[in-house]
PDB file of C-alpha atoms in Angstrom:
ATOM      1  CA  UNK A   1     102.808 143.383 157.102  1.00  0.00           C
ATOM      2  CA  UNK A   2     100.331 145.605 155.301  1.00  0.00           C
ATOM      3  CA  UNK A   3      98.760 145.000 151.921  1.00  0.00           C
ATOM      4  CA  UNK A   4     101.447 147.131 150.198  1.00  0.00           C
ATOM      5  CA  UNK A   5     104.233 144.897 151.586  1.00  0.00           C
ATOM      6  CA  UNK A   6     102.632 141.546 150.483  1.00  0.00           C
ATOM      7  CA  UNK A   7     104.452 139.612 147.672  1.00  0.00           C
ATOM      8  CA  UNK A   8     102.926 139.875 144.254  1.00  0.00           C
ATOM      9  CA  UNK A   9     101.296 136.652 143.155  1.00  0.00           C
ATOM     10  CA  UNK A  10     100.450 136.189 139.458  1.00  0.00           C
ATOM     11  CA  UNK A  11      96.863 135.003 138.664  1.00  0.00           C
ATOM     12  CA  UNK A  12      96.431 131.208 138.693  1.00  0.00           C
ATOM     13  CA  UNK A  13      95.542 131.166 134.919  1.00  0.00           C
ATOM     14  CA  UNK A  14      99.000 132.645 134.137  1.00  0.00           C
ATOM     15  CA  UNK A  15     100.732 129.890 136.111  1.00  0.00           C
ATOM     16  CA  UNK A  16      98.697 127.311 134.165  1.00  0.00           C
ATOM     17  CA  UNK A  17      99.642 128.850 130.851  1.00  0.00           C
ATOM     18  CA  UNK A  18     103.355 128.920 131.786  1.00  0.00           C
ATOM     19  CA  UNK A  19     103.298 125.350 133.108  1.00  0.00           C
ATOM     20  CA  UNK A  20     101.354 123.706 130.254  1.00  0.00           C
ATOM     21  CA  UNK A  21     103.967 123.870 127.533  1.00  0.00           C
ATOM     22  CA  UNK A  22     106.533 122.172 129.751  1.00  0.00           C
ATOM     23  CA  UNK A  23     104.048 119.357 130.501  1.00  0.00           C
ATOM     24  CA  UNK A  24     103.348 118.893 126.751  1.00  0.00           C
ATOM     25  CA  UNK A  25     106.989 118.919 125.968  1.00  0.00           C
ATOM     26  CA  UNK A  26     107.779 116.286 128.569  1.00  0.00           C
ATOM     27  CA  UNK A  27     105.100 113.846 127.209  1.00  0.00           C
ATOM     28  CA  UNK A  28     105.983 111.606 124.265  1.00  0.00           C
ATOM     29  CA  UNK A  29     104.134 112.634 121.097  1.00  0.00           C
ATOM     30  CA  UNK A  30     101.852 110.049 119.676  1.00  0.00           C
ATOM     31  CA  UNK A  31     102.973 108.790 116.312  1.00  0.00           C
ATOM     32  CA  UNK A  32     100.780 109.994 113.437  1.00  0.00           C
ATOM     33  CA  UNK A  33     100.111 108.614 109.977  1.00  0.00           C
ATOM     34  CA  UNK A  34      98.878 110.432 106.932  1.00  0.00           C
ATOM     35  CA  UNK A  35      96.835 108.574 104.276  1.00  0.00           C
ATOM     36  CA  UNK A  36      97.344 110.218 100.912  1.00  0.00           C
ATOM     37  CA  UNK A  37      94.789 109.876  98.125  1.00  0.00           C
ATOM     38  CA  UNK A  38      94.249 111.627  94.783  1.00  0.00           C
ATOM     39  CA  UNK A  39      90.583 112.265  95.568  1.00  0.00           C
ATOM     40  CA  UNK A  40      88.383 111.906  98.659  1.00  0.00           C
ATOM     41  CA  UNK A  41      86.953 108.389  98.766  1.00  0.00           C
ATOM     42  CA  UNK A  42      85.048 106.552 101.455  1.00  0.00           C
ATOM     43  CA  UNK A  43      87.316 103.513 100.961  1.00  0.00           C
ATOM     44  CA  UNK A  44      90.366 105.541 101.924  1.00  0.00           C
ATOM     45  CA  UNK A  45      88.709 106.868 105.115  1.00  0.00           C
ATOM     46  CA  UNK A  46      87.569 103.368 106.029  1.00  0.00           C
ATOM     47  CA  UNK A  47      91.072 101.981 105.600  1.00  0.00           C
ATOM     48  CA  UNK A  48      92.504 104.836 107.655  1.00  0.00           C
ATOM     49  CA  UNK A  49      89.989 104.142 110.500  1.00  0.00           C
ATOM     50  CA  UNK A  50      90.754 100.427 110.451  1.00  0.00           C
ATOM     51  CA  UNK A  51      94.519 101.084 110.545  1.00  0.00           C
ATOM     52  CA  UNK A  52      94.125 103.598 113.359  1.00  0.00           C
ATOM     53  CA  UNK A  53      92.194 101.007 115.389  1.00  0.00           C
ATOM     54  CA  UNK A  54      94.823  98.278 114.827  1.00  0.00           C
ATOM     55  CA  UNK A  55      97.881 100.418 115.359  1.00  0.00           C
ATOM     56  CA  UNK A  56      96.645 102.744 118.118  1.00  0.00           C
ATOM     57  CA  UNK A  57      98.044 105.678 116.160  1.00  0.00           C
ATOM     58  CA  UNK A  58      96.278 108.812 115.104  1.00  0.00           C
ATOM     59  CA  UNK A  59      95.752 109.219 111.405  1.00  0.00           C
ATOM     60  CA  UNK A  60      94.603 111.901 108.953  1.00  0.00           C
ATOM     61  CA  UNK A  61      93.545 111.688 105.314  1.00  0.00           C
ATOM     62  CA  UNK A  62      95.006 114.327 103.007  1.00  0.00           C
ATOM     63  CA  UNK A  63      94.874 114.918  99.264  1.00  0.00           C
ATOM     64  CA  UNK A  64      97.902 114.282  97.015  1.00  0.00           C
ATOM     65  CA  UNK A  65      97.781 117.983  96.058  1.00  0.00           C
ATOM     66  CA  UNK A  66      98.694 118.875  99.648  1.00  0.00           C
ATOM     67  CA  UNK A  67     101.806 116.696  99.750  1.00  0.00           C
ATOM     68  CA  UNK A  68     104.272 119.660  99.990  1.00  0.00           C
ATOM     69  CA  UNK A  69     102.688 120.579 103.294  1.00  0.00           C
ATOM     70  CA  UNK A  70     103.292 117.098 104.817  1.00  0.00           C
ATOM     71  CA  UNK A  71     106.475 117.098 106.937  1.00  0.00           C
ATOM     72  CA  UNK A  72     108.241 114.794 109.492  1.00  0.00           C
ATOM     73  CA  UNK A  73     107.300 117.285 112.200  1.00  0.00           C
ATOM     74  CA  UNK A  74     103.651 116.271 111.662  1.00  0.00           C
ATOM     75  CA  UNK A  75     103.835 112.659 110.614  1.00  0.00           C
ATOM     76  CA  UNK A  76     106.082 109.646 110.923  1.00  0.00           C
ATOM     77  CA  UNK A  77     104.935 107.921 107.743  1.00  0.00           C
ATOM     78  CA  UNK A  78     102.654 108.310 104.752  1.00  0.00           C
ATOM     79  CA  UNK A  79     100.310 105.681 103.332  1.00  0.00           C
ATOM     80  CA  UNK A  80      99.836 106.183  99.620  1.00  0.00           C
ATOM     81  CA  UNK A  81      96.458 104.737  98.562  1.00  0.00           C
ATOM     82  CA  UNK A  82      96.143 103.823  94.946  1.00  0.00           C
ATOM     83  CA  UNK A  83      98.272 104.042  91.789  1.00  0.00           C
ATOM     84  CA  UNK A  84      97.542 107.808  91.277  1.00  0.00           C
ATOM     85  CA  UNK A  85      98.864 108.676  94.778  1.00  0.00           C
ATOM     86  CA  UNK A  86     101.920 106.531  94.192  1.00  0.00           C
ATOM     87  CA  UNK A  87     102.726 107.928  90.774  1.00  0.00           C
ATOM     88  CA  UNK A  88     102.283 111.509  91.902  1.00  0.00           C
ATOM     89  CA  UNK A  89     104.158 111.275  95.192  1.00  0.00           C
ATOM     90  CA  UNK A  90     107.488 113.239  95.219  1.00  0.00           C
ATOM     91  CA  UNK A  91     107.779 113.993  98.920  1.00  0.00           C
ATOM     92  CA  UNK A  92     111.122 112.478  99.976  1.00  0.00           C
ATOM     93  CA  UNK A  93     110.910 113.602 103.621  1.00  0.00           C
ATOM     94  CA  UNK A  94     108.430 110.960 104.741  1.00  0.00           C
ATOM     95  CA  UNK A  95     108.706 107.192 104.445  1.00  0.00           C
ATOM     96  CA  UNK A  96     105.855 106.051 102.240  1.00  0.00           C
ATOM     97  CA  UNK A  97     104.000 102.746 102.118  1.00  0.00           C
ATOM     98  CA  UNK A  98     101.879 102.100  99.047  1.00  0.00           C
ATOM     99  CA  UNK A  99      98.680 100.074  99.144  1.00  0.00           C
ATOM    100  CA  UNK A 100      96.126  99.091  96.462  1.00  0.00           C
ATOM    101  CA  UNK A 101      98.867  99.348  93.828  1.00  0.00           C
ATOM    102  CA  UNK A 102     100.135  96.616  91.462  1.00  0.00           C
ATOM    103  CA  UNK A 103     103.509  95.116  91.198  1.00  0.00           C
ATOM    104  CA  UNK A 104     103.923  97.017  87.926  1.00  0.00           C
ATOM    105  CA  UNK A 105     103.038 100.289  89.667  1.00  0.00           C
ATOM    106  CA  UNK A 106     105.632  99.773  92.411  1.00  0.00           C
ATOM    107  CA  UNK A 107     108.343  98.863  89.818  1.00  0.00           C
ATOM    108  CA  UNK A 108     107.817 102.056  87.943  1.00  0.00           C
ATOM    109  CA  UNK A 109     107.497 104.390  91.002  1.00  0.00           C
ATOM    110  CA  UNK A 110     110.118 107.201  91.498  1.00  0.00           C
ATOM    111  CA  UNK A 111     110.800 107.661  94.335  1.00  0.00           C
ATOM    112  CA  UNK A 112     110.235 104.054  95.293  1.00  0.00           C
ATOM    113  CA  UNK A 113     108.052 103.457  98.423  1.00  0.00           C
ATOM    114  CA  UNK A 114     109.823 102.047 101.396  1.00  0.00           C
ATOM    115  CA  UNK A 115     107.279  99.229 101.344  1.00  0.00           C
ATOM    116  CA  UNK A 116     104.066  98.239  99.541  1.00  0.00           C
ATOM    117  CA  UNK A 117     101.237  95.735  99.511  1.00  0.00           C
ATOM    118  CA  UNK A 118     100.435  94.530  95.988  1.00  0.00           C
ATOM    119  CA  UNK A 119      96.817  94.728  95.178  1.00  0.00           C
ATOM    120  CA  UNK A 120      96.818  91.649  92.977  1.00  0.00           C
ATOM    121  CA  UNK A 121      97.101  88.109  94.451  1.00  0.00           C
ATOM    122  CA  UNK A 122     100.142  86.000  93.706  1.00  0.00           C
ATOM    123  CA  UNK A 123      99.516  83.751  90.742  1.00  0.00           C
ATOM    124  CA  UNK A 124     100.749  80.751  92.679  1.00  0.00           C
ATOM    125  CA  UNK A 125      97.709  81.287  95.058  1.00  0.00           C
ATOM    126  CA  UNK A 126      95.403  81.653  92.041  1.00  0.00           C
ATOM    127  CA  UNK A 127      96.776  78.492  90.498  1.00  0.00           C
ATOM    128  CA  UNK A 128      96.263  76.657  93.791  1.00  0.00           C
ATOM    129  CA  UNK A 129      92.597  77.845  93.720  1.00  0.00           C
ATOM    130  CA  UNK A 130      92.192  76.461  90.181  1.00  0.00           C
ATOM    131  CA  UNK A 131      93.461  73.098  91.341  1.00  0.00           C
ATOM    132  CA  UNK A 132      91.010  73.009  94.270  1.00  0.00           C
ATOM    133  CA  UNK A 133      88.134  73.929  91.892  1.00  0.00           C
ATOM    134  CA  UNK A 134      88.981  72.002  88.712  1.00  0.00           C
ATOM    135  CA  UNK A 135      91.402  69.271  89.807  1.00  0.00           C
ATOM    136  CA  UNK A 136      95.073  68.587  89.248  1.00  0.00           C
ATOM    137  CA  UNK A 137      96.530  68.429  85.775  1.00  0.00           C
ATOM    138  CA  UNK A 138      94.016  70.840  84.166  1.00  0.00           C
ATOM    139  CA  UNK A 139      95.894  72.806  81.472  1.00  0.00           C
ATOM    140  CA  UNK A 140      95.777  76.580  82.160  1.00  0.00           C
ATOM    141  CA  UNK A 141      96.267  79.432  79.758  1.00  0.00           C
ATOM    142  CA  UNK A 142      97.509  82.851  80.713  1.00  0.00           C
ATOM    143  CA  UNK A 143      97.058  85.840  78.350  1.00  0.00           C
ATOM    144  CA  UNK A 144      99.683  88.619  78.498  1.00  0.00           C
ATOM    145  CA  UNK A 145      99.983  91.834  76.460  1.00  0.00           C
ATOM    146  CA  UNK A 146     103.608  91.092  75.350  1.00  0.00           C
ATOM    147  CA  UNK A 147     106.848  89.787  76.679  1.00  0.00           C
ATOM    148  CA  UNK A 148     107.779  93.124  78.185  1.00  0.00           C
ATOM    149  CA  UNK A 149     105.000  92.468  80.774  1.00  0.00           C
ATOM    150  CA  UNK A 150     106.607  89.203  81.885  1.00  0.00           C
ATOM    151  CA  UNK A 151     108.867  90.611  84.667  1.00  0.00           C
ATOM    152  CA  UNK A 152     105.947  92.211  86.545  1.00  0.00           C
ATOM    153  CA  UNK A 153     103.296  89.556  85.668  1.00  0.00           C
ATOM    154  CA  UNK A 154     104.056  87.386  88.700  1.00  0.00           C
ATOM    155  CA  UNK A 155     104.835  84.332  86.430  1.00  0.00           C
ATOM    156  CA  UNK A 156     108.533  84.616  86.811  1.00  0.00           C
ATOM    157  CA  UNK A 157     109.869  82.058  89.229  1.00  0.00           C
ATOM    158  CA  UNK A 158     106.878  79.644  88.797  1.00  0.00           C
ATOM    159  CA  UNK A 159     107.365  76.230  87.373  1.00  0.00           C
ATOM    160  CA  UNK A 160     104.985  76.803  84.492  1.00  0.00           C
ATOM    161  CA  UNK A 161     105.611  73.484  82.766  1.00  0.00           C
ATOM    162  CA  UNK A 162     105.185  71.573  86.023  1.00  0.00           C
ATOM    163  CA  UNK A 163     101.995  73.447  86.817  1.00  0.00           C
ATOM    164  CA  UNK A 164     100.619  73.012  83.292  1.00  0.00           C
ATOM    165  CA  UNK A 165     100.549  76.691  82.537  1.00  0.00           C
ATOM    166  CA  UNK A 166     101.129  78.169  79.103  1.00  0.00           C
ATOM    167  CA  UNK A 167     101.544  81.892  78.496  1.00  0.00           C
ATOM    168  CA  UNK A 168     100.014  83.542  75.313  1.00  0.00           C
ATOM    169  CA  UNK A 169     101.137  86.948  74.123  1.00  0.00           C
ATOM    170  CA  UNK A 170      98.605  89.220  72.524  1.00  0.00           C
ATOM    171  CA  UNK A 171     101.380  90.886  70.494  1.00  0.00           C
ATOM    172  CA  UNK A 172     101.878  87.528  68.680  1.00  0.00           C
ATOM    173  CA  UNK A 173      98.384  87.709  67.163  1.00  0.00           C
ATOM    174  CA  UNK A 174      96.532  90.130  64.933  1.00  0.00           C
ATOM    175  CA  UNK A 175      93.609  90.346  67.331  1.00  0.00           C
ATOM    176  CA  UNK A 176      92.389  89.580  70.787  1.00  0.00           C
ATOM    177  CA  UNK A 177      89.846  87.141  69.329  1.00  0.00           C
ATOM    178  CA  UNK A 178      92.520  85.153  67.581  1.00  0.00           C
ATOM    179  CA  UNK A 179      94.637  84.997  70.779  1.00  0.00           C
ATOM    180  CA  UNK A 180      91.717  83.810  72.756  1.00  0.00           C
ATOM    181  CA  UNK A 181      90.656  81.219  70.084  1.00  0.00           C
ATOM    182  CA  UNK A 182      94.054  79.438  70.445  1.00  0.00           C
ATOM    183  CA  UNK A 183      94.293  79.738  74.189  1.00  0.00           C
ATOM    184  CA  UNK A 184      90.764  78.462  74.795  1.00  0.00           C
ATOM    185  CA  UNK A 185      91.171  75.615  72.260  1.00  0.00           C
ATOM    186  CA  UNK A 186      94.261  74.301  74.126  1.00  0.00           C
ATOM    187  CA  UNK A 187      93.368  74.853  77.779  1.00  0.00           C
ATOM    188  CA  UNK A 188      90.584  74.118  80.282  1.00  0.00           C
ATOM    189  CA  UNK A 189      90.905  77.314  82.352  1.00  0.00           C
ATOM    190  CA  UNK A 190      91.949  80.951  81.788  1.00  0.00           C
ATOM    191  CA  UNK A 191      94.026  82.523  84.552  1.00  0.00           C
ATOM    192  CA  UNK A 192      93.537  86.292  84.474  1.00  0.00           C
ATOM    193  CA  UNK A 193      96.580  88.550  85.354  1.00  0.00           C
ATOM    194  CA  UNK A 194      96.177  91.978  86.973  1.00  0.00           C
ATOM    195  CA  UNK A 195      96.795  94.143  83.874  1.00  0.00           C
ATOM    196  CA  UNK A 196      94.280  97.062  83.548  1.00  0.00           C
ATOM    197  CA  UNK A 197      95.434  97.624  79.936  1.00  0.00           C
ATOM    198  CA  UNK A 198      94.374  94.069  78.972  1.00  0.00           C
ATOM    199  CA  UNK A 199      91.647  93.245  81.428  1.00  0.00           C
ATOM    200  CA  UNK A 200      89.729  96.467  80.987  1.00  0.00           C
ATOM    201  CA  UNK A 201      86.095  97.459  80.205  1.00  0.00           C
ATOM    202  CA  UNK A 202      86.777  97.316  76.440  1.00  0.00           C
ATOM    203  CA  UNK A 203      88.135  93.734  76.514  1.00  0.00           C
ATOM    204  CA  UNK A 204      86.458  91.927  79.371  1.00  0.00           C
ATOM    205  CA  UNK A 205      83.195  91.305  77.569  1.00  0.00           C
ATOM    206  CA  UNK A 206      85.074  89.696  74.625  1.00  0.00           C
ATOM    207  CA  UNK A 207      87.214  87.605  77.035  1.00  0.00           C
ATOM    208  CA  UNK A 208      84.211  86.372  79.029  1.00  0.00           C
ATOM    209  CA  UNK A 209      81.960  85.615  76.092  1.00  0.00           C
ATOM    210  CA  UNK A 210      84.683  83.734  74.291  1.00  0.00           C
ATOM    211  CA  UNK A 211      85.459  81.698  77.385  1.00  0.00           C
ATOM    212  CA  UNK A 212      81.756  81.004  78.179  1.00  0.00           C
ATOM    213  CA  UNK A 213      81.059  79.641  74.656  1.00  0.00           C
ATOM    214  CA  UNK A 214      83.712  76.941  75.295  1.00  0.00           C
ATOM    215  CA  UNK A 215      82.613  76.378  78.927  1.00  0.00           C
ATOM    216  CA  UNK A 216      85.999  77.522  80.112  1.00  0.00           C
ATOM    217  CA  UNK A 217      86.113  79.538  83.362  1.00  0.00           C
ATOM    218  CA  UNK A 218      88.035  82.726  83.984  1.00  0.00           C
ATOM    219  CA  UNK A 219      89.722  82.805  87.361  1.00  0.00           C
ATOM    220  CA  UNK A 220      90.788  86.220  88.674  1.00  0.00           C
ATOM    221  CA  UNK A 221      92.295  88.677  88.276  1.00  0.00           C
ATOM    222  CA  UNK A 222      90.367  90.411  91.112  1.00  0.00           C
ATOM    223  CA  UNK A 223      87.090  90.666  92.957  1.00  0.00           C
ATOM    224  CA  UNK A 224      85.594  93.234  90.536  1.00  0.00           C
ATOM    225  CA  UNK A 225      85.640  90.550  87.781  1.00  0.00           C
ATOM    226  CA  UNK A 226      83.394  88.228  89.824  1.00  0.00           C
ATOM    227  CA  UNK A 227      80.433  90.521  89.106  1.00  0.00           C
ATOM    228  CA  UNK A 228      81.439  90.593  85.395  1.00  0.00           C
ATOM    229  CA  UNK A 229      81.373  86.799  85.134  1.00  0.00           C
ATOM    230  CA  UNK A 230      84.646  85.285  86.436  1.00  0.00           C
ATOM    231  CA  UNK A 231      84.210  81.968  88.277  1.00  0.00           C
ATOM    232  CA  UNK A 232      86.471  82.709  91.292  1.00  0.00           C
ATOM    233  CA  UNK A 233      89.405  84.659  92.633  1.00  0.00           C
ATOM    234  CA  UNK A 234      91.340  85.367  95.761  1.00  0.00           C
ATOM    235  CA  UNK A 235      91.522  88.981  96.883  1.00  0.00           C
ATOM    236  CA  UNK A 236      92.342  91.365  99.769  1.00  0.00           C
ATOM    237  CA  UNK A 237      89.825  93.923 100.937  1.00  0.00           C
ATOM    238  CA  UNK A 238      90.168  96.752 103.374  1.00  0.00           C
ATOM    239  CA  UNK A 239      90.198  94.467 106.377  1.00  0.00           C
ATOM    240  CA  UNK A 240      93.037  92.355 105.012  1.00  0.00           C
ATOM    241  CA  UNK A 241      95.054  95.343 103.814  1.00  0.00           C
ATOM    242  CA  UNK A 242      94.706  97.088 107.179  1.00  0.00           C
ATOM    243  CA  UNK A 243      95.954  93.891 108.940  1.00  0.00           C
ATOM    244  CA  UNK A 244      99.053  93.711 106.860  1.00  0.00           C
ATOM    245  CA  UNK A 245      99.566  97.448 106.930  1.00  0.00           C
ATOM    246  CA  UNK A 246      99.528  97.281 110.709  1.00  0.00           C
ATOM    247  CA  UNK A 247     102.392  94.790 110.603  1.00  0.00           C
ATOM    248  CA  UNK A 248     104.434  96.823 108.128  1.00  0.00           C
ATOM    249  CA  UNK A 249     104.099 100.091 110.030  1.00  0.00           C
ATOM    250  CA  UNK A 250     104.886  98.508 113.390  1.00  0.00           C
ATOM    251  CA  UNK A 251     108.063  97.019 111.906  1.00  0.00           C
ATOM    252  CA  UNK A 252     109.224 100.047 110.019  1.00  0.00           C
ATOM    253  CA  UNK A 253     108.473 102.628 112.690  1.00  0.00           C
ATOM    254  CA  UNK A 254     110.044 100.508 115.377  1.00  0.00           C
ATOM    255  CA  UNK A 255     113.541 100.127 113.875  1.00  0.00           C
ATOM    256  CA  UNK A 256     113.475 101.557 110.353  1.00  0.00           C
ATOM    257  CA  UNK A 257     113.620  98.109 108.763  1.00  0.00           C
ATOM    258  CA  UNK A 258     110.659  98.224 106.325  1.00  0.00           C
ATOM    259  CA  UNK A 259     109.417  94.964 104.912  1.00  0.00           C
ATOM    260  CA  UNK A 260     109.987  94.770 101.126  1.00  0.00           C
ATOM    261  CA  UNK A 261     107.037  95.260  98.730  1.00  0.00           C
ATOM    262  CA  UNK A 262     105.141  91.957  98.616  1.00  0.00           C
ATOM    263  CA  UNK A 263     101.850  90.283  98.110  1.00  0.00           C
ATOM    264  CA  UNK A 264      99.365  90.359 100.910  1.00  0.00           C
ATOM    265  CA  UNK A 265      99.439  87.161 103.035  1.00  0.00           C
ATOM    266  CA  UNK A 266      95.852  87.918 104.265  1.00  0.00           C
ATOM    267  CA  UNK A 267      93.164  87.163 101.737  1.00  0.00           C
ATOM    268  CA  UNK A 268      89.637  85.961 101.030  1.00  0.00           C
ATOM    269  CA  UNK A 269      88.156  83.798  98.381  1.00  0.00           C
ATOM    270  CA  UNK A 270      85.268  84.979  96.167  1.00  0.00           C
ATOM    271  CA  UNK A 271      83.026  82.653  94.173  1.00  0.00           C
ATOM    272  CA  UNK A 272      80.347  83.497  91.517  1.00  0.00           C
ATOM    273  CA  UNK A 273      77.827  80.759  92.181  1.00  0.00           C
ATOM    274  CA  UNK A 274      75.795  81.614  89.035  1.00  0.00           C
ATOM    275  CA  UNK A 275      78.779  81.009  86.801  1.00  0.00           C
ATOM    276  CA  UNK A 276      79.549  77.784  88.709  1.00  0.00           C
ATOM    277  CA  UNK A 277      76.030  76.517  87.978  1.00  0.00           C
ATOM    278  CA  UNK A 278      76.195  77.498  84.341  1.00  0.00           C
ATOM    279  CA  UNK A 279      79.494  75.462  84.017  1.00  0.00           C
ATOM    280  CA  UNK A 280      77.940  72.512  85.953  1.00  0.00           C
ATOM    281  CA  UNK A 281      80.622  72.878  88.671  1.00  0.00           C
ATOM    282  CA  UNK A 282      80.095  71.890  92.276  1.00  0.00           C
ATOM    283  CA  UNK A 283      82.378  74.280  94.198  1.00  0.00           C
ATOM    284  CA  UNK A 284      83.169  74.159  97.891  1.00  0.00           C
ATOM    285  CA  UNK A 285      82.188  76.940 100.249  1.00  0.00           C
ATOM    286  CA  UNK A 286      84.424  80.003  99.901  1.00  0.00           C
ATOM    287  CA  UNK A 287      85.440  79.833 103.586  1.00  0.00           C
ATOM    288  CA  UNK A 288      86.500  76.216 103.147  1.00  0.00           C
ATOM    289  CA  UNK A 289      88.571  77.171 100.019  1.00  0.00           C
ATOM    290  CA  UNK A 290      90.170  79.972 102.019  1.00  0.00           C
ATOM    291  CA  UNK A 291      91.154  77.611 104.893  1.00  0.00           C
ATOM    292  CA  UNK A 292      92.651  75.082 102.407  1.00  0.00           C
ATOM    293  CA  UNK A 293      94.640  77.708 100.621  1.00  0.00           C
ATOM    294  CA  UNK A 294      95.965  79.236 103.844  1.00  0.00           C
ATOM    295  CA  UNK A 295      96.960  75.779 105.031  1.00  0.00           C
ATOM    296  CA  UNK A 296      98.978  75.194 101.817  1.00  0.00           C
ATOM    297  CA  UNK A 297     100.743  78.541 102.128  1.00  0.00           C
ATOM    298  CA  UNK A 298     101.747  77.835 105.730  1.00  0.00           C
ATOM    299  CA  UNK A 299     103.476  74.607 104.829  1.00  0.00           C
TER     300      UNK A 299
END
């Protein structure tokens, strides 16, 4: 057979190009997650990296302004980081899990996320911390804006009388100072609730100075308040949020049964030793307090 009669063989690179799409199609696509934030923040990238490591899934971080371009063909689920991302999310094509959002944020969200991790700790845990630090039977005051905040305050369902907890409503007084005066006169601890409208930069100085003058500690409502002068709090950082997020995503993506929005079972304890000394309090090590609280919650 001469060269003219030989069969025509396509170049090897053509065969590879023809074969490659069939190989890719036959391989299962790795599930992907998109972390949505209102602005680029190192905290968000760190959380995405931790979650990728725990879940074994690939992740991307995208801005909220890009949400219309996010589709189920690209991602299996979205993680909305922070209240701005949750409030601005209107993409109904992807299941969304919200993190670093409050119970009030989730209650107000439309559309509602399929799951969420509340950023604030449960008040039952905060009360247990108060008992470990100050003893049983210490009367505790809780300051709320008004009665409309009650359903999302985390107090509903708690045996307040049995726990020695009394709520005070700012709307019942003519000023924050008068509300604090009565609360601090009748209680030995102030339990802070996660309410940015009440516990904000304008009010926190007044709250802390008023409590300090009566040697009454503020506990909570989050780790940021430790630097401001709170005695102690429980809180969940990126490591604890990623751990719980891993469980939620595994459950939801496996069978579509997403865990309901809830408080994070993983947490740490923060103590301000300088405040403890100024109040003449001997407090246990934060790791020991954490172990005791976790033991109580597992019972």
